[in-house]
mmCIF file of C-alpha atoms in Angstrom:
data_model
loop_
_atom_site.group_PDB
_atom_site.id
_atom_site.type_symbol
_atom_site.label_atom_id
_atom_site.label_comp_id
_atom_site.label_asym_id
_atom_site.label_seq_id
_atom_site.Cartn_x
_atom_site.Cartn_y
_atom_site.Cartn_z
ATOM 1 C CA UNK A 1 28.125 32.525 -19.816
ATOM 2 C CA UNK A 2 26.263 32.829 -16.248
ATOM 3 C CA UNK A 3 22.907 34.793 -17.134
ATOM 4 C CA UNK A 4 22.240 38.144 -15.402
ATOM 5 C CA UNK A 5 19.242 36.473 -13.111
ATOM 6 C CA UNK A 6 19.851 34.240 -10.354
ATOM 7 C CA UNK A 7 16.618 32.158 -9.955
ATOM 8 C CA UNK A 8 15.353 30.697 -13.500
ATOM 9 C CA UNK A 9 12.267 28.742 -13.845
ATOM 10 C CA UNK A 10 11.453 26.993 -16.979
ATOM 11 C CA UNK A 11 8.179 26.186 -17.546
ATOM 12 C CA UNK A 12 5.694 24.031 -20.535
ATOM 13 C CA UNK A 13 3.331 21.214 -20.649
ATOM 14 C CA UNK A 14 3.605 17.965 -20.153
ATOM 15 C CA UNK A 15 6.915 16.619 -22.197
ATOM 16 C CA UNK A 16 8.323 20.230 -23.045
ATOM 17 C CA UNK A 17 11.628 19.049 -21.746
ATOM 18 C CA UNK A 18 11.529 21.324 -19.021
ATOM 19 C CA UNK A 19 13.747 18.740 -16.476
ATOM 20 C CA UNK A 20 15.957 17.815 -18.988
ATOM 21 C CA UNK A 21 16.566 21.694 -20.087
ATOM 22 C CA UNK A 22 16.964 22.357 -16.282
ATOM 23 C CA UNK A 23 19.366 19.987 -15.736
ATOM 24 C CA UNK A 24 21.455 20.903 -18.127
ATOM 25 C CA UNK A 25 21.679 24.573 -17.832
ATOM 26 C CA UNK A 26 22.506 23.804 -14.096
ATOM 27 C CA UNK A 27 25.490 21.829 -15.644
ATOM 28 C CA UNK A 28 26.124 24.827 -17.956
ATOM 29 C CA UNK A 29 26.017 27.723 -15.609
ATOM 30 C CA UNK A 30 27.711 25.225 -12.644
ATOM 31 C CA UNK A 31 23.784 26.024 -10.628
ATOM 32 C CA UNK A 32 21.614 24.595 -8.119
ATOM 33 C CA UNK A 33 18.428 22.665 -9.401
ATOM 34 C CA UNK A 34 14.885 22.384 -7.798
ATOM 35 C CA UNK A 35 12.840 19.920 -10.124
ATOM 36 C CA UNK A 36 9.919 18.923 -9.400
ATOM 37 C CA UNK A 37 8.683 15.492 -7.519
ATOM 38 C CA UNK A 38 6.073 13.809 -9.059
ATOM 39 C CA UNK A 39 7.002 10.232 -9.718
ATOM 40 C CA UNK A 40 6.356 9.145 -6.137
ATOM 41 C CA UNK A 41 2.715 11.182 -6.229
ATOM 42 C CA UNK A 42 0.095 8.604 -5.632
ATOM 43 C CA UNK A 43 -2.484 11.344 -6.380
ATOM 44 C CA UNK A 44 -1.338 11.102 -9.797
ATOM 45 C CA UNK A 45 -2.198 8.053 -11.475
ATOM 46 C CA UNK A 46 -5.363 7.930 -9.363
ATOM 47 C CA UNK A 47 -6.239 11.973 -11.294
ATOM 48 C CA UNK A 48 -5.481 10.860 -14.764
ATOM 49 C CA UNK A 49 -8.030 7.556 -13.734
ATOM 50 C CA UNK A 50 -10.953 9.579 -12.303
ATOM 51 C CA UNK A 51 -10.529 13.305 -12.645
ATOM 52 C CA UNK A 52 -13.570 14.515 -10.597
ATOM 53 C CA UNK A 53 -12.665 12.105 -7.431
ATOM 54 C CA UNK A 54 -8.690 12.946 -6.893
ATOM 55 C CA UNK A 55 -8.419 16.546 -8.657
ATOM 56 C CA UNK A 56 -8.077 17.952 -5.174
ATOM 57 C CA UNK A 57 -6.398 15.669 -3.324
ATOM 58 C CA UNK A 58 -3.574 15.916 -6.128
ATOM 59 C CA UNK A 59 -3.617 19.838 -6.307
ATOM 60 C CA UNK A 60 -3.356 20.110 -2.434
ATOM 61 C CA UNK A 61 -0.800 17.350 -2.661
ATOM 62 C CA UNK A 62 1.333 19.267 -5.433
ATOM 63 C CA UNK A 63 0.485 22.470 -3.986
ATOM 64 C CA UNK A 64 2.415 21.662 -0.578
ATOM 65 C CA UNK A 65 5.654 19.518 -2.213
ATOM 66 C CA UNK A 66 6.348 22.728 -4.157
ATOM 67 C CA UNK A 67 5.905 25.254 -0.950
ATOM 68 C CA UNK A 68 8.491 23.166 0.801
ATOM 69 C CA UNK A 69 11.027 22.771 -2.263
ATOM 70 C CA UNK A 70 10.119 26.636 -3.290
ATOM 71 C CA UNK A 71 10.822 27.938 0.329
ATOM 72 C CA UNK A 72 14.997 26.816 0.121
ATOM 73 C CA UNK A 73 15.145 28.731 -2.868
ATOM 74 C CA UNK A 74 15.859 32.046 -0.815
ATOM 75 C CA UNK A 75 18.741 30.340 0.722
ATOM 76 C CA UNK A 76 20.999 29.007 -2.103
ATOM 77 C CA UNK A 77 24.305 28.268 -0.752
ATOM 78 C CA UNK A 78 27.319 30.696 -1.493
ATOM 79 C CA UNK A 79 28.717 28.007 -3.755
ATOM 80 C CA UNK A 80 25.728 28.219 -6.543
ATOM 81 C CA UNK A 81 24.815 31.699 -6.706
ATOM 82 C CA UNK A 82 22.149 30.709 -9.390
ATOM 83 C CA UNK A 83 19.056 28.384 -8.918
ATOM 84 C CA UNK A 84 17.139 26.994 -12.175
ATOM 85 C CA UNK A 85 13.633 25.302 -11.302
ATOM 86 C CA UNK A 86 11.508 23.098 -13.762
ATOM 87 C CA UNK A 87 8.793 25.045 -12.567
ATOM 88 C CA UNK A 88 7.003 28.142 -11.223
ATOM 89 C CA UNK A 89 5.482 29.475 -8.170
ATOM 90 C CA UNK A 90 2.389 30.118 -10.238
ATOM 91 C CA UNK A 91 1.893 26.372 -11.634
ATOM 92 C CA UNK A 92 -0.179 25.178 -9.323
ATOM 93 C CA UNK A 93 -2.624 27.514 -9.720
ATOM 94 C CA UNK A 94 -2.435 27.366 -13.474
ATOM 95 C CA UNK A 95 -3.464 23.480 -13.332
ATOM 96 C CA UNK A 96 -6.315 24.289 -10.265
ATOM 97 C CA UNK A 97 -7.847 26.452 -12.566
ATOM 98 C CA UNK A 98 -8.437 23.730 -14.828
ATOM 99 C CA UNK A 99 -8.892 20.848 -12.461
ATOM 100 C CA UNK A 100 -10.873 22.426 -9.756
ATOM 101 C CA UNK A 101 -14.405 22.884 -9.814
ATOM 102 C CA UNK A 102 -14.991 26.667 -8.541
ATOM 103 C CA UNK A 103 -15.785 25.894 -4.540
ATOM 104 C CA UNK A 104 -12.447 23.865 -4.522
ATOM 105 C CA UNK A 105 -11.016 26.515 -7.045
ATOM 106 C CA UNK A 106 -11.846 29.350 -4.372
ATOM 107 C CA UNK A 107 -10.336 27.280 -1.469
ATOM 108 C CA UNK A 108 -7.177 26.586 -3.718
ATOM 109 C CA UNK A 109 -6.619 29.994 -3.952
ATOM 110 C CA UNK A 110 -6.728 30.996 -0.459
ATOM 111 C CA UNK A 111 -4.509 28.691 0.835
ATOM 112 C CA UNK A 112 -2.166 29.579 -2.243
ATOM 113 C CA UNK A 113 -2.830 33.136 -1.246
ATOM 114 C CA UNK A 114 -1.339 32.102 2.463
ATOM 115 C CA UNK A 115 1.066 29.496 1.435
ATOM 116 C CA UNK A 116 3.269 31.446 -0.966
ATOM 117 C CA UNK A 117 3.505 35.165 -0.378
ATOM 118 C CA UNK A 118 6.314 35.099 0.847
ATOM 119 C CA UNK A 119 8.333 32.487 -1.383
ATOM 120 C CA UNK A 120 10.789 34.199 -3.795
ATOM 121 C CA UNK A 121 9.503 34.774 -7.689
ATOM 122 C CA UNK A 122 11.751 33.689 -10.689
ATOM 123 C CA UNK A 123 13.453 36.752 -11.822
ATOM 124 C CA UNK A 124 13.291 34.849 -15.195
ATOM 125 C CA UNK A 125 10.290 33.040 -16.209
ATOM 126 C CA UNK A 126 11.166 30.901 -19.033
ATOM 127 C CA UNK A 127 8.002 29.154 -20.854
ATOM 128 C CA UNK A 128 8.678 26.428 -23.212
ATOM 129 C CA UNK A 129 6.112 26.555 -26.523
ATOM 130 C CA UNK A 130 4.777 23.685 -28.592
ATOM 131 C CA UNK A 131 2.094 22.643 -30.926
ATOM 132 C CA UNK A 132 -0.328 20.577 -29.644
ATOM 133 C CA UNK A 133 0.585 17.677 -31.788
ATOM 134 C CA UNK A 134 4.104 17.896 -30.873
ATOM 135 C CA UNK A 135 2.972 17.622 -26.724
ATOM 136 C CA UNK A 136 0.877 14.708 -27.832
ATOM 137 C CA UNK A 137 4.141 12.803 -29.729
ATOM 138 C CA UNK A 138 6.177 13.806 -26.683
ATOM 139 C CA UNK A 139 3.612 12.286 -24.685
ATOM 140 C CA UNK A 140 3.888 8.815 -26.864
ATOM 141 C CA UNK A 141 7.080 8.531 -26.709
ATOM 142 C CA UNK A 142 7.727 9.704 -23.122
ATOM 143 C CA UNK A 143 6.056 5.932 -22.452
ATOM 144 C CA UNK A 144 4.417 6.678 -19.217
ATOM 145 C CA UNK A 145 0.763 4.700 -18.639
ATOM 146 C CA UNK A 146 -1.291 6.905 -17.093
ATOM 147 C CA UNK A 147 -0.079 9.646 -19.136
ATOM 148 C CA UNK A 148 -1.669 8.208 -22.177
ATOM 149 C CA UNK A 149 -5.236 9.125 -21.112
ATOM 150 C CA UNK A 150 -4.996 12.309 -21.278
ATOM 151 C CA UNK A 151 -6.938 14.174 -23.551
ATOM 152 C CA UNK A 152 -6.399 16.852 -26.223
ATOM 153 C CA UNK A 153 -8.786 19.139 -24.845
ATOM 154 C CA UNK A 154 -7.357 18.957 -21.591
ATOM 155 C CA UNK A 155 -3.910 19.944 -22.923
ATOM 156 C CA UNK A 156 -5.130 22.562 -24.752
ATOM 157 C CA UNK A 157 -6.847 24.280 -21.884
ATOM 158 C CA UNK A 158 -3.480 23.986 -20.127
ATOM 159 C CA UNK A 159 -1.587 26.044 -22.970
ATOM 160 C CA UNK A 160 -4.396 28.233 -22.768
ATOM 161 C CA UNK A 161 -4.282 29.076 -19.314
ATOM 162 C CA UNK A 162 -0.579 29.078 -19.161
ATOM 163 C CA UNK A 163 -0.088 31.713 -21.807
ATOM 164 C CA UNK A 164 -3.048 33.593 -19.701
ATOM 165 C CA UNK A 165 -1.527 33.710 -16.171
ATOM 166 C CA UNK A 166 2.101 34.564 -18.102
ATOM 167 C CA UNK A 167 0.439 37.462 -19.999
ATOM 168 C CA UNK A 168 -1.218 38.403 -16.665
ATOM 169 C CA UNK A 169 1.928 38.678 -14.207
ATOM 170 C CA UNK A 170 3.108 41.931 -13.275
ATOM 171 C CA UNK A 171 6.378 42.825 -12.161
ATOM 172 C CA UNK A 172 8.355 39.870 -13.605
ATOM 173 C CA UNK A 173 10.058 38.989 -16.823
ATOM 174 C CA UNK A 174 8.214 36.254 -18.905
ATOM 175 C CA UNK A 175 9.891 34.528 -21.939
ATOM 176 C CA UNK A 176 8.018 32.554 -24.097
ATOM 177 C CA UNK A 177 10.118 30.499 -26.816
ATOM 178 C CA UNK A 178 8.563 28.811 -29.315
ATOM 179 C CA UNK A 179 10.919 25.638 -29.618
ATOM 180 C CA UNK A 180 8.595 24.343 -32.645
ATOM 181 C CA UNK A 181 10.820 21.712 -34.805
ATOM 182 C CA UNK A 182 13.688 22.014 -32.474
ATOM 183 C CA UNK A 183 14.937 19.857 -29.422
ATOM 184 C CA UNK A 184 17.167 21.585 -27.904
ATOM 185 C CA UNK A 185 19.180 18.219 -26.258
ATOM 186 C CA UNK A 186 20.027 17.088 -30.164
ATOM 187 C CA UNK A 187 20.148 20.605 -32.161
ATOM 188 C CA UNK A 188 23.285 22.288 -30.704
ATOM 189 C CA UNK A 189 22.792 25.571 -32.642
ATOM 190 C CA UNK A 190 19.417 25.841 -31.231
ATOM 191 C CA UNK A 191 20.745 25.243 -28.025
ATOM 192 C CA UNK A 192 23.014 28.342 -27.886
ATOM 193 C CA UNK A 193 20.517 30.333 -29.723
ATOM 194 C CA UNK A 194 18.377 29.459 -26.281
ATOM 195 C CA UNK A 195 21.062 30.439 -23.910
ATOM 196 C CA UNK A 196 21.534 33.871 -25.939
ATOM 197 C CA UNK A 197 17.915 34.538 -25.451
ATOM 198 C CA UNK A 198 18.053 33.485 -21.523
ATOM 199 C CA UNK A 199 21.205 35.704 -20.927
ATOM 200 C CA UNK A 200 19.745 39.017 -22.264
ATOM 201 C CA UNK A 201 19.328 41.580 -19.739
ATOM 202 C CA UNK A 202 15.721 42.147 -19.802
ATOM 203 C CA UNK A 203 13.201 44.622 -18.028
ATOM 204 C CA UNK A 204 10.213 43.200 -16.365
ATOM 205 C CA UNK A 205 7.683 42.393 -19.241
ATOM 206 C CA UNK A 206 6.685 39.622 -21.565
ATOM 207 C CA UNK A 207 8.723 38.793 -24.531
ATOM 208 C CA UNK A 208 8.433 36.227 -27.505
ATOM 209 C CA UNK A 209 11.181 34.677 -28.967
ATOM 210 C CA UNK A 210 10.873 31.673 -31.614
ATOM 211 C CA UNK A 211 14.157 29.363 -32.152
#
């Protein structure tokens, strides 16, 4: 069953399975993807090295790859009338606020501000939930080097701010599923208990659901 929305972002931390998840509800609902670009990033690496030196340099870097892939989203050809995203308009500013010390922070946001009024919002915001020692297995076994480094605390300060900016948007419909002791690629009844909670008709507002 097509869902009732026709631009979904799915968002999470760092080895939710948001790409994977995306994917495969494109596949499902016969959609157009956006996922994000990050492998090529040489910003990347560098940030999870030395923090302080390359946070802005990868936020600015991040920040204009997702204006240009975020921009085509308002014209989805004829043939996919649905778009799902691995991510949201608001994630860069999510991770700024973490990265960024507040003079950068402030400039961030002003050329966020400029950059992407005018880009189209998810009409479904889909956030993927996990316990921290779940990200940090995910993280293992994803097998990616610089990955490795990062901390705990800096994880948890992402959840934190996540679940923040969600509770904070107005105007747009926020789902946050708890996918504790579930992955949805291997547990088909969790699967379709997913897709029932994506293809509710929903008012603007946050809502919890837990598979």
């Amino acid at each position: 069953m097509i869902p009732p929305y026709g631009y979904i972002a799915v968002e999470g931390l760092i080895g939710a399975g948001k790409t994977t998840l995306a994917k495969r509800l494109a596949v499902e609902w016969g959609a157009e993807t956006v996922l994000e670009e990050f492998a090529d990033n040489p910003f990347l690496p560098r940030f999870y090295e030395d923090p302080a030196r390359h946070a802005f340099s990868l936020e600015l870097s991040f920040l204009a790859q997702r204006y240009h892939q975020l921009k085509q989203v308002g014209e989805r050809s004829l043939f996919h009338p649905t778009t799902v995203a691995d991510y949201s308009i608001g994630k860069s500013l999510v991770f700024a606020s973490v990265t960024l010390v507040p003079d950068e922070h402030a400039l961030f946001r002003d050329l966020y501000t400029i950059m992407y009024g005018g880009l189209p919002k998810p009409e479904l915001l889909v956030y993927l939930h996990l316990p921290m020692g779940t990200v940090r297995e995910r993280i293992r076994s994803r097998g990616r080097s610089y990955e490795q480094q990062i901390s705990t605390e800096y994880l948890e300060q992402l959840q934190e701010r996540y679940l923040d900016h969600l509770r904070k948007l107005d105007g747009v419909r926020v789902l946050v599923v708890d996918i504790e002791g579930h992955d949805l690629l291997k547990d088909p009844q969790a699967y379709h208990r997913f897709l029932e909670f994506v293809g509710r008709e929903r008012l603007p507002g946050h809502y919890v659901e837990r598979l």
